[in-house]
XYZ file of C-alpha atoms in Angstrom:
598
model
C -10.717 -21.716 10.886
C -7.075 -22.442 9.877
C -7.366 -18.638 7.941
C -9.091 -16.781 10.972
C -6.209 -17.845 13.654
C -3.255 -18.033 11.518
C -0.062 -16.220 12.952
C 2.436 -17.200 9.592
C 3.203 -14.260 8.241
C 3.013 -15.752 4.370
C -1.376 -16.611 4.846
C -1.164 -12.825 6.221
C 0.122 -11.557 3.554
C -2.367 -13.495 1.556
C -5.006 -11.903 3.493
C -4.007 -8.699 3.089
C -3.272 -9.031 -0.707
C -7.114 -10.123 -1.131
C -7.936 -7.806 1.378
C -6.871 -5.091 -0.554
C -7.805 -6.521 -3.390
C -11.676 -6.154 -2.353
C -11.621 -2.904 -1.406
C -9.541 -2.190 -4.625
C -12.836 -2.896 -6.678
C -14.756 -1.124 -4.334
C -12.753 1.746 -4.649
C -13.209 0.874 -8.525
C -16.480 0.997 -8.748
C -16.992 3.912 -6.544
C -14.284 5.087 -9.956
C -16.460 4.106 -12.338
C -19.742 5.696 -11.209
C -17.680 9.066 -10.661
C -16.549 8.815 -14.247
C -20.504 7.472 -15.233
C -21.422 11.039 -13.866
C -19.032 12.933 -15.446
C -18.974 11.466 -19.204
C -21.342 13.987 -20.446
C -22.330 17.277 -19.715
C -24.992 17.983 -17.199
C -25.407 14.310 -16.407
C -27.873 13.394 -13.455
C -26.571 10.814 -12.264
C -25.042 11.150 -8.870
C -25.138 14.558 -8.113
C -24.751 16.622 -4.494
C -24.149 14.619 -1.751
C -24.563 11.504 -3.698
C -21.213 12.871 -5.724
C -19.145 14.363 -2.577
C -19.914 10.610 -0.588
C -18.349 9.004 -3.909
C -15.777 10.473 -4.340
C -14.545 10.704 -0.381
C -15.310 7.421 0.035
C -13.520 6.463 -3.117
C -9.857 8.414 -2.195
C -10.575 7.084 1.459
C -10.770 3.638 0.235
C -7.773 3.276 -2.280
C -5.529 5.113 -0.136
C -6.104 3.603 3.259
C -8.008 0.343 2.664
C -6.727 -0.926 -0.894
C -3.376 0.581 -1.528
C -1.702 0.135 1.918
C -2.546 -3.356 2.382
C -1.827 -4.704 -1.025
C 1.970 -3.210 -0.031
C 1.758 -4.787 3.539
C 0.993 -8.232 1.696
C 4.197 -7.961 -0.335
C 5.869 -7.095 2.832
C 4.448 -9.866 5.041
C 5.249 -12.390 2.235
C 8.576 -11.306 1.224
C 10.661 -9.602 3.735
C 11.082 -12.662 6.292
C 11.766 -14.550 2.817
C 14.495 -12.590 1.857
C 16.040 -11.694 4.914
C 16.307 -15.530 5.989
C 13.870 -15.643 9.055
C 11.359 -18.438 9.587
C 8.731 -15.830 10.615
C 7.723 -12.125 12.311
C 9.562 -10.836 15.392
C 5.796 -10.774 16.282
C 3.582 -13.381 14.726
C 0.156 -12.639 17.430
C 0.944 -8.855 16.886
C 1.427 -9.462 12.834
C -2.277 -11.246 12.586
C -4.128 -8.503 15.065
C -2.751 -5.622 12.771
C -4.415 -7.352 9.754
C -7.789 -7.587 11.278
C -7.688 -4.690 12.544
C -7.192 -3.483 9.561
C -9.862 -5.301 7.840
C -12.167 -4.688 10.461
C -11.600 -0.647 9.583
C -12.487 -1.655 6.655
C -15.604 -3.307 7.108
C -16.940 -0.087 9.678
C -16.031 2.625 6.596
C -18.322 0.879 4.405
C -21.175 -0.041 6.850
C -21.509 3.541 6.486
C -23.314 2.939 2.811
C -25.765 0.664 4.480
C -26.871 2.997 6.756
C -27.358 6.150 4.925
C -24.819 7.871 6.788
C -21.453 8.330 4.317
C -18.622 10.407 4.762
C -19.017 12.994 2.356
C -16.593 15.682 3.668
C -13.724 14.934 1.122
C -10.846 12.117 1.741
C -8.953 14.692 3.574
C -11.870 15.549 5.938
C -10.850 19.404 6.035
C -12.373 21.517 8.825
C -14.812 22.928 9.418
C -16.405 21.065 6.735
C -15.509 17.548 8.577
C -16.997 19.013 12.014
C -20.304 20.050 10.748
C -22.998 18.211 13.319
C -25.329 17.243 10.248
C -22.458 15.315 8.474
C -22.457 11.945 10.652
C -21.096 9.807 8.068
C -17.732 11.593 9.026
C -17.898 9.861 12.535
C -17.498 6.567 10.292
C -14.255 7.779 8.542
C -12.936 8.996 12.085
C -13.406 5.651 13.977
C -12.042 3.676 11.353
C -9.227 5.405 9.987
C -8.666 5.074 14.264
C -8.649 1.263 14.085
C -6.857 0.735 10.645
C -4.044 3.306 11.519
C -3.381 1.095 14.986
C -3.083 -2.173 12.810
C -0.775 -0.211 10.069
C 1.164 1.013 12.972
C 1.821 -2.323 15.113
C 2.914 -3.629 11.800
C 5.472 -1.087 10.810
C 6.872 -1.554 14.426
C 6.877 -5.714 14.084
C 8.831 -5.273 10.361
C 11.204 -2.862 12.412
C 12.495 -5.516 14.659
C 11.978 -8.128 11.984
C 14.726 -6.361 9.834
C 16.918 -5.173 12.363
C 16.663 -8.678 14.308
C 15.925 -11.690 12.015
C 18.583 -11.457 9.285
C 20.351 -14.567 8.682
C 24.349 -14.843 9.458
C 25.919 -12.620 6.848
C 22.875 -10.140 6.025
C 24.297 -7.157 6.864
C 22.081 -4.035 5.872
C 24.260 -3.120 2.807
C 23.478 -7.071 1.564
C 19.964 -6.837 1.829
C 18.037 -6.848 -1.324
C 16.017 -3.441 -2.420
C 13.071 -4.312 -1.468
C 13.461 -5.571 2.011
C 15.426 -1.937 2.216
C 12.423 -0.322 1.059
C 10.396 -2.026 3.587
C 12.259 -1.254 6.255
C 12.404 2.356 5.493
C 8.558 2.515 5.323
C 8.204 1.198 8.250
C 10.458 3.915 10.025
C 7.988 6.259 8.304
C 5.032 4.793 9.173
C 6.192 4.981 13.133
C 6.742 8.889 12.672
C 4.083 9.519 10.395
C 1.191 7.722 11.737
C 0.840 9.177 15.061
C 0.391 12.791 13.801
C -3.078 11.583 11.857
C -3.971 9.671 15.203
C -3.606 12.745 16.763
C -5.608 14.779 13.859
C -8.211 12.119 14.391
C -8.674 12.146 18.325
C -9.127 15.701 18.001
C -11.617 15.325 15.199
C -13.637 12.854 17.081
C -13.223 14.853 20.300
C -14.652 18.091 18.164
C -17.934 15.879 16.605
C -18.657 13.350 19.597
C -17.775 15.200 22.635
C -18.235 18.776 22.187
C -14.683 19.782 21.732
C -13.101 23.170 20.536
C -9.903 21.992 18.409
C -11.021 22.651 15.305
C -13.984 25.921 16.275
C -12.415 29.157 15.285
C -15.143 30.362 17.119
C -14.227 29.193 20.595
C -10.531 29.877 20.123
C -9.976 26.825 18.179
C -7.695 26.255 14.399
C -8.909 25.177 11.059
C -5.744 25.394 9.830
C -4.448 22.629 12.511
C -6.330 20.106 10.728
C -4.586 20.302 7.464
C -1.289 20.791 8.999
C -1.815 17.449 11.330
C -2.957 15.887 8.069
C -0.539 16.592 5.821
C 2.367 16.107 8.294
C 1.073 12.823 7.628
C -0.594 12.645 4.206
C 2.930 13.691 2.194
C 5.263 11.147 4.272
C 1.977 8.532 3.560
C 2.526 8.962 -0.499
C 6.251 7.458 0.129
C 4.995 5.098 2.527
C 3.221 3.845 -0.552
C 5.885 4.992 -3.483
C 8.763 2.901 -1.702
C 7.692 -0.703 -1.669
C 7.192 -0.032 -5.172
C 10.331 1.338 -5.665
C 11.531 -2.187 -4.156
C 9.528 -4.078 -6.123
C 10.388 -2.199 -9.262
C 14.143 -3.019 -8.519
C 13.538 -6.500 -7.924
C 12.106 -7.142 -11.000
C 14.040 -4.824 -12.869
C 17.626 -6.447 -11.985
C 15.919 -10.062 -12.043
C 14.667 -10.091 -15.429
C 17.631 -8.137 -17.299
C 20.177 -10.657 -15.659
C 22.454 -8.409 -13.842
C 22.673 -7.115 -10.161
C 20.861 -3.264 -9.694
C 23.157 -0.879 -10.992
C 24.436 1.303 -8.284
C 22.859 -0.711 -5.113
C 24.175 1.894 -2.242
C 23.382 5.200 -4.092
C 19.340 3.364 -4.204
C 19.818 3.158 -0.017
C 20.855 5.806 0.271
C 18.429 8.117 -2.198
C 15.720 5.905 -0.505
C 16.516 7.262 2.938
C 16.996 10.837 1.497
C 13.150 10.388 0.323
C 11.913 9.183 3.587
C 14.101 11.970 5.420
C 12.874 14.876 3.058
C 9.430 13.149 2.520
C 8.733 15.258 6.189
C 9.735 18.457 5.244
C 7.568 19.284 1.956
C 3.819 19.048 3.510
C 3.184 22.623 3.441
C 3.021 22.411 -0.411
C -0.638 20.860 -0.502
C -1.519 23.913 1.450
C 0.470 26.730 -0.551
C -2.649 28.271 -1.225
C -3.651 28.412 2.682
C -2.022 31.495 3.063
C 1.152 30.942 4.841
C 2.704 33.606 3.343
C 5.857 33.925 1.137
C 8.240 32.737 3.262
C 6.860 29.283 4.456
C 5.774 28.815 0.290
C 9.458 29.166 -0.560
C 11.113 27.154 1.890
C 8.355 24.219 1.341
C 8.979 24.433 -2.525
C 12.797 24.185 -2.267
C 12.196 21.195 -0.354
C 10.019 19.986 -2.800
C 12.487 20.194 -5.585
C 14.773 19.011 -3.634
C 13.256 15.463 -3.254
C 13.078 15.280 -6.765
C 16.871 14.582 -6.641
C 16.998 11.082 -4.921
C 13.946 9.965 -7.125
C 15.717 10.807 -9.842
C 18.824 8.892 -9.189
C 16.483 5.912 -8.581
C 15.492 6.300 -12.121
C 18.457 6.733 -13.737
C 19.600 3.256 -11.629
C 17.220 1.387 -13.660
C 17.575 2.343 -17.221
C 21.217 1.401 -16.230
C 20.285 -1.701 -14.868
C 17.875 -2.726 -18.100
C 21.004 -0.920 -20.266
C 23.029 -3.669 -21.745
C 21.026 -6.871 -19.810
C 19.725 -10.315 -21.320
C 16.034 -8.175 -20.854
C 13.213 -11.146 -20.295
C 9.637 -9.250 -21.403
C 7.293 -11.048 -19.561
C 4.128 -9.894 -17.854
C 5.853 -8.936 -14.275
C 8.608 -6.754 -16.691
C 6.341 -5.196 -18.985
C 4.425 -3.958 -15.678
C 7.865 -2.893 -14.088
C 9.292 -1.091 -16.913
C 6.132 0.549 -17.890
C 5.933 2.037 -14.196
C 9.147 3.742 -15.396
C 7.992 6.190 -17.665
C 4.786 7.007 -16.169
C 5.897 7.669 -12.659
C 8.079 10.225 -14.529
C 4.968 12.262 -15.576
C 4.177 11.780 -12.199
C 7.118 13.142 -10.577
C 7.327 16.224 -13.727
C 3.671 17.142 -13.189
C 4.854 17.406 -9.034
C 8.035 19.617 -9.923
C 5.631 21.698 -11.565
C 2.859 22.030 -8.183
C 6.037 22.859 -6.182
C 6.187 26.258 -7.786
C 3.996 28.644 -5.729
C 2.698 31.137 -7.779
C 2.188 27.830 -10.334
C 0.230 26.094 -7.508
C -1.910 29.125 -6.861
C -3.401 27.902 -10.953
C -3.401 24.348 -10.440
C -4.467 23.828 -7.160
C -7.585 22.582 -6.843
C -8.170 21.703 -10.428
C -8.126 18.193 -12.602
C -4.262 19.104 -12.907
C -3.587 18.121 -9.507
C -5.648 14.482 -9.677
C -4.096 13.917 -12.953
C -0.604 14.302 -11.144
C -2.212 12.501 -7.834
C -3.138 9.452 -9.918
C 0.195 9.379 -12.527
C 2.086 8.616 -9.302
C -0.268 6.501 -7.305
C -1.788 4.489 -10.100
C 1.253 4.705 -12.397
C 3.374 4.352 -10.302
C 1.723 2.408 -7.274
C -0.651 0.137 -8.604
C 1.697 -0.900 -11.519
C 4.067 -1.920 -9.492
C 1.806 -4.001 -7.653
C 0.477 -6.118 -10.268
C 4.139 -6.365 -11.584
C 5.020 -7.732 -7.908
C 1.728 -10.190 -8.023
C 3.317 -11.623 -11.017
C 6.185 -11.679 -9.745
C 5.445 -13.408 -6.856
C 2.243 -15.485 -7.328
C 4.523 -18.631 -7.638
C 6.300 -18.376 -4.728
C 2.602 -17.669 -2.476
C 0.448 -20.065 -4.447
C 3.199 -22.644 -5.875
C 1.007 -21.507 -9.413
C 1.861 -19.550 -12.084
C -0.401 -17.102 -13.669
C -0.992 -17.252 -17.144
C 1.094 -14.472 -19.553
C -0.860 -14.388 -22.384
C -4.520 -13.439 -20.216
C -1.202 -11.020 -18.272
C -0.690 -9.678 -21.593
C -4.147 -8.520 -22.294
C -4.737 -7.063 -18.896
C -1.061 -5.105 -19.237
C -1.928 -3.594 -22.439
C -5.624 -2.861 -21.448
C -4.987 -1.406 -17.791
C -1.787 0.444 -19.324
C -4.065 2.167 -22.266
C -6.417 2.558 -20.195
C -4.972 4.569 -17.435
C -3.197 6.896 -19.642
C -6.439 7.590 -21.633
C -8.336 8.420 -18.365
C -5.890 10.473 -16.933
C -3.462 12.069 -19.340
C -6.350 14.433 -20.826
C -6.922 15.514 -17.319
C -4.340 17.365 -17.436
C -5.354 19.791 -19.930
C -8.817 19.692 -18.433
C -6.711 21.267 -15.348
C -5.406 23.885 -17.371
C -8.638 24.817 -18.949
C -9.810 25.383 -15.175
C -12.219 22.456 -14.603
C -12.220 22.353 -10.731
C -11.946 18.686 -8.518
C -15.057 17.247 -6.637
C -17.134 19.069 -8.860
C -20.088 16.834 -10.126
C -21.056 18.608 -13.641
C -19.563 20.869 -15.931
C -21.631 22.757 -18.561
C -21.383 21.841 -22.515
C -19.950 23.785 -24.770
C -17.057 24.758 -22.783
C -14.462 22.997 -24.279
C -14.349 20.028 -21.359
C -16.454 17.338 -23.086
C -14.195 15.529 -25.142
C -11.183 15.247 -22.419
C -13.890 14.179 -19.692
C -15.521 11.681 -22.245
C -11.747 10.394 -22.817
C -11.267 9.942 -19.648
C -14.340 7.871 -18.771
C -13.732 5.664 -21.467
C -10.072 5.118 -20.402
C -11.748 4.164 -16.769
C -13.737 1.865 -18.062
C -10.623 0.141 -19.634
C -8.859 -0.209 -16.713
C -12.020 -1.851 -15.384
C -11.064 -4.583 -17.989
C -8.258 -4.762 -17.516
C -8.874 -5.754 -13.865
C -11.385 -8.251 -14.757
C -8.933 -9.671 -16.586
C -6.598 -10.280 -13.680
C -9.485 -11.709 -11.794
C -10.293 -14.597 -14.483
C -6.543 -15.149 -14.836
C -6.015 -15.782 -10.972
C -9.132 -18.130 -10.937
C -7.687 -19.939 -14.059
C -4.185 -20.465 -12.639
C -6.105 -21.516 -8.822
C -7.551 -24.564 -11.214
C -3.805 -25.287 -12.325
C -2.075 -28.209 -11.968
C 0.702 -27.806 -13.488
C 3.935 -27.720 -10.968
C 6.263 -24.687 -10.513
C 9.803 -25.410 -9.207
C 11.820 -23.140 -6.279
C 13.310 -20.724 -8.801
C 10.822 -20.318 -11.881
C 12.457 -16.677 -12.850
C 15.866 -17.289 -12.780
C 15.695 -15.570 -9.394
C 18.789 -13.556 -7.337
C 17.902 -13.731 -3.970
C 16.846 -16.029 -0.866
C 13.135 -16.466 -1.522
C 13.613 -18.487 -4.766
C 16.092 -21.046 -2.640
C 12.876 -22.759 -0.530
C 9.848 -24.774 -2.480
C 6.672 -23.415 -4.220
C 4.559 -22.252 -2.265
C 6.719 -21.347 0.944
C 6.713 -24.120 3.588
C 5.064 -22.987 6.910
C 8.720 -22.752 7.981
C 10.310 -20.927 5.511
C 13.546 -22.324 5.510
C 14.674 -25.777 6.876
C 17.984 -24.324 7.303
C 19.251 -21.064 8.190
C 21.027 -20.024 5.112
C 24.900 -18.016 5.450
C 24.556 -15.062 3.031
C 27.579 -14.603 1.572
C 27.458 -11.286 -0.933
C 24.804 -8.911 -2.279
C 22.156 -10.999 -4.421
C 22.625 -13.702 -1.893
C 20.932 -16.921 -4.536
C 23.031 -15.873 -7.453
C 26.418 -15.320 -5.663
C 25.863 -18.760 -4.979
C 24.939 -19.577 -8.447
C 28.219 -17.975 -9.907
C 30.464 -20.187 -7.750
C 28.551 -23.405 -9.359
C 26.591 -24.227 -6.130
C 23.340 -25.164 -6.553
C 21.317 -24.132 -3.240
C 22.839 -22.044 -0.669
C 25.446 -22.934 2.021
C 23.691 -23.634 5.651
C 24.782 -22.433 8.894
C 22.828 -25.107 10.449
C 22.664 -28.713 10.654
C 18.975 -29.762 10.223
C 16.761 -29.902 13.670
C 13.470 -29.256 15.333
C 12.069 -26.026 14.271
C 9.959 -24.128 16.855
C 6.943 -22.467 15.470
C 3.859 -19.952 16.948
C 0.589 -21.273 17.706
C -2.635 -19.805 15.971
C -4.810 -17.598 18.333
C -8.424 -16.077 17.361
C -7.869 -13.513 19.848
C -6.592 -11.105 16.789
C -9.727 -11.472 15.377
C -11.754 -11.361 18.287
C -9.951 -8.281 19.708
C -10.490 -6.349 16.514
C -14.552 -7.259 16.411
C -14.441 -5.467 20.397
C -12.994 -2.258 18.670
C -15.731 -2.672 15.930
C -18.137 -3.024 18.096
C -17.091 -0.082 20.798
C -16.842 2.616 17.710
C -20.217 1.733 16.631
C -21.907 1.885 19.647
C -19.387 5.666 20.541
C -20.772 6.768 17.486
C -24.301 6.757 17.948
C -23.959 7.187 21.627
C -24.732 3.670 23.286
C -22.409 4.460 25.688
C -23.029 0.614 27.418
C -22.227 -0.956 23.583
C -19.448 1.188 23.349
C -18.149 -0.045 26.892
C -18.931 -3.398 25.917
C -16.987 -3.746 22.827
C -13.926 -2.255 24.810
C -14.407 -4.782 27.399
C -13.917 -7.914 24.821
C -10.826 -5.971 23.490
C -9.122 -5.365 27.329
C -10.657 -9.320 28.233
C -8.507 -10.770 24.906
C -5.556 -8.854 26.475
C -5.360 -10.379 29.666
C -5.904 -13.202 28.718
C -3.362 -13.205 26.462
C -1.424 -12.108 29.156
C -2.180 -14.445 31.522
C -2.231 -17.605 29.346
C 1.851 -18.128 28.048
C 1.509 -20.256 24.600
C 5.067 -21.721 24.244
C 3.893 -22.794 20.534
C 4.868 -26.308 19.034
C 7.803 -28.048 17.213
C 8.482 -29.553 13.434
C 10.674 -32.297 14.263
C 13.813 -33.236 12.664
C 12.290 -36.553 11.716
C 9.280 -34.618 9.561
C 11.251 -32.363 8.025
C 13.612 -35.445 7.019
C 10.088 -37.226 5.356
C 9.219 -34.277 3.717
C 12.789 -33.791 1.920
C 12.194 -37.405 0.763
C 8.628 -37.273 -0.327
């Protein structure tokens, strides 16, 4: 019960890791089977449909369910952490956009249960995605709906976190990287998510309610679709690509013993990204027919945003040149993600050339490229970030040696599966394509490339057995097991509910080690030590979320009454939430006093 009404932000950020960490294997799996099919040469098994639902239900998951919520955990657990808050601006709004999340979660995969699965791509292009006989679609509609809203409250709640919880002394040009990063997401995410909402209203008006958005036909746009889409869909790959950025920097300064090399020119490229990150969309539709002009200005731009990333780059084989460089587990996953998010970012220099694109697009070139920077770069840094900060969320450490084995496996794997896609992309093997015919020069890349996927699958399982292992450990980890730089690794393993007893005074960049240098050993308080108020739990989050559930189900196959019912216990939670004012509780000086002693 503690789990389903929790408001701290650090048990949310728990949630969401493991959260994400479901649908990861789901999305895995879904992987695994797609690779299964392709292997061999005419293989039989999961063709048609059965091949489209896999794969849309596979890019749908990792982007939206797995990938997005694994960085919201970091951010939930972290930011407050390192900015010196006790909490969210918003603790009630915090927990609703994690089950709301979850809950979007739960309604895309109903959809396997019964029979009806989105098989109309991940991007759900019209006038495929409008088709009346493709009903799983309604599922990705309603809850890509209900996810976005909890994504969106949350970018808004780390918004006013950031610009209103900083501890005396944090000004923005102190904070570390990754709370930077974080921030800037979340800017993004307020700009970017609202043009999918749109894209998906209009969707669902088109397939529920007899609507003409979409129907060439009845003076309607195809093409509005994919704009509204993308307008999201390219800011969406940075609203990914930046925590890890942050976490990359994090880990990357901490464990070569030496602040980031050239902090302000990292801001600053990092807003440049998020700035530019809205002006290169048209180059996922070059081949859409936009015409010459549109293609050139939308691969300048492209280029262009190569610039900042670079810099970023360049910052951390600066940062790593001449340190005391620790190789553990969380820096073998970090400096790995340095290299291969350079493929990544080579293999996109190359799709912003037009008449390139035109050969490319549409091929394994362009999932090869997809999956360099979202796996390479994405999911690398997140398992460099769970190392990184399982101690300071579970007061455990993980083990390196069972870290070691699923480094080297995922790492081998990964590039095995998806380097030799490349060339398969060249030799003109097309995406979402469930078969390919022997003989034509694609079965030993594509046989690769399974095997590589299978690796990674090891690699994962791996990680699994080593977080049960270290859950059984009782072996103690102290405040600051890495050596750490900044205001996280001041307060106990695992985080008190409170964060910090004491506001702390920041007093430099690298708060913890500024204070280190000048021979202190914790920080300097602004604060004398007193009662600490603190949010009460609510289920409402939960229970509002299961009334959205419950109203898209019963939308979608038109129980109007269910439908009206669901929104009922959603607009019920909200008055009385309204109605009822929770002043929370207080930790009293006296317990915090035990605690220090015990």
């Amino acid at each position: 019960m503690d789990w389903l009404t929790t408001v701290d932000h650090k048990k949310i950020g728990i949630m969401y890791f493991f959260a994400g960490g479901f649908f990861f294997l789901i999305g895995g799996l879904e992987a695994l089977l797609i690779r299964l099919q392709l292997m061999a040469p005419d293989s039989q098994w999961f063709i048609g449909d059965t091949f489209n639902a896999l794969t849309t239900m596979h890019g749908t998951t990792m982007i939206f369910f797995a990938a997005m919520p694994m960085v919201f955990g970091f951010m939930n657990v972290v930011v407050p952490l390192q900015i010196g808050a006790r909490d969210v601006a918003y603790p009630f709004v915090n927990a609703l956009g994690f089950w709301l999340f979850f809950l979007g979660g739960i309604l895309l995969n109903v959809s396997w249960f019964v029979g009806h699965i989105p098989d109309a791509g991940w991007t759900a292009y019209t006038p495929l995605s409008t088709l009346p006989e493709k009903f799983g679609v309604n599922f990705y509609v309603m809850s890509l709906q209900i996810a976005g809203l909890g994504t969106l409250i949350g970018g808004i709640n780390f918004l006013v976190t950031i610009i209103n919880m900083r501890a005396p002394g944090m000004t923005f040009m102190r904070m570390p990287l990754f709370t930077w990063t974080a921030f800037v997401t979340s800017a993004l995410i307020l700009f970017a998510f609202p043009a999918i909402t749109v894209g998906l209203v209009e969707l669902m008006f088109d397939r529920m309610f007899g609507g003409a958005f979409f129907d060439v036909t009845r003076g309607g746009n195809n093409m509005l679709w994919e704009h509204l889409f993308w307008i999201f869909g390219h800011p969406e790959v940075y609203i990914l690509i930046l925590p890890a950025f942050g976490i990359i920097s994090e880990i990357v300064s901490t464990f070569s013993s030496k602040r980031l090399f050239g902090y302000s020119s990292m801001v600053f490229a990092t807003i440049l990204i998020a700035f530019l990150g809205f002006m290169v969309w048209v180059h996922h539709m070059f081949t859409a027919g936009l015409g010459p002009v549109a293609n050139s200005i939308f691969s300048i731009a492209t280029m262009a945003i190569a610039v900042p990333t670079g810099v970023k780059i360049f910052n951390w084989l600066l940062t790593l040149w001449g340190g005391h460089i620790r190789f553990n587990v969380a820096n073998l996953f970090a400096s790995s993600f340095i290299p291969t998010f350079v493929m990544g970012g080579t293999t996109g220099v190359m799709l912003s050339v037009p008449a390139a694109n035109f050969q490319y697009h549409d091929s394994y070139f362009v999932i090869a490229h997809f999956h360099y920077v979202l796996v390479g770069g994405l999911i690398l840094a997140i398992f460099a970030g769970a190392y990184y900060w399982w101690p300071k969320m579970f007061g455990k450490m993980l083990n390196e040696t069972m870290g070691k084995i699923h480094f080297w496996t995922f790492f081998i794997g990964f590039h095995m599966t998806f380097f030799p896609q490349h060339f398969l992309g060249l030799m003109g093997m097309p995406r979402r394509v469930f078969t390919f015919q022997e003989n034509a020069g694609l079965d030993m890349g594509n046989l690769i490339s399974s095997i590589g996927a299978f690796l990674m699958g090891v690699g994962v399982i791996v990680f699994i057995i080593n977080m049960i292992v270290s859950s059984a450990s009782k072996k103690p980890v102290g405040n600051d097991p890495w050596d750490g730089r900044t205001l996280e690794w001041t307060i106990p393993s695992p985080a008190p509910e409170y964060n910090f007893k004491q506001t702390p005074l920041v007093r430099g960049l690298d708060a913890f080690w500024k204070e280190k240098m000048a021979g202190n050993k914790e920080m300097t308080y602004t604060e004398p030590v007193g009662s600490i108020h603190m949010p009460s739990g609510s289920i409402l989050p939960l229970i509002m979320s299961v009334g959205l559930f419950i109203a898209a189900i019963g939308f979608m196959y038109t129980h109007i009454w269910v439908g009206i019912g669901g929104l009922a216990i959603m607009l019920i939670c909200m008055l009385l939430r309204s109605l009822f004012d929770d002043h929370g509780w207080h930790i009293e000086k006296e317990e915090l006093e035990k605690e220090a002693k015990a």
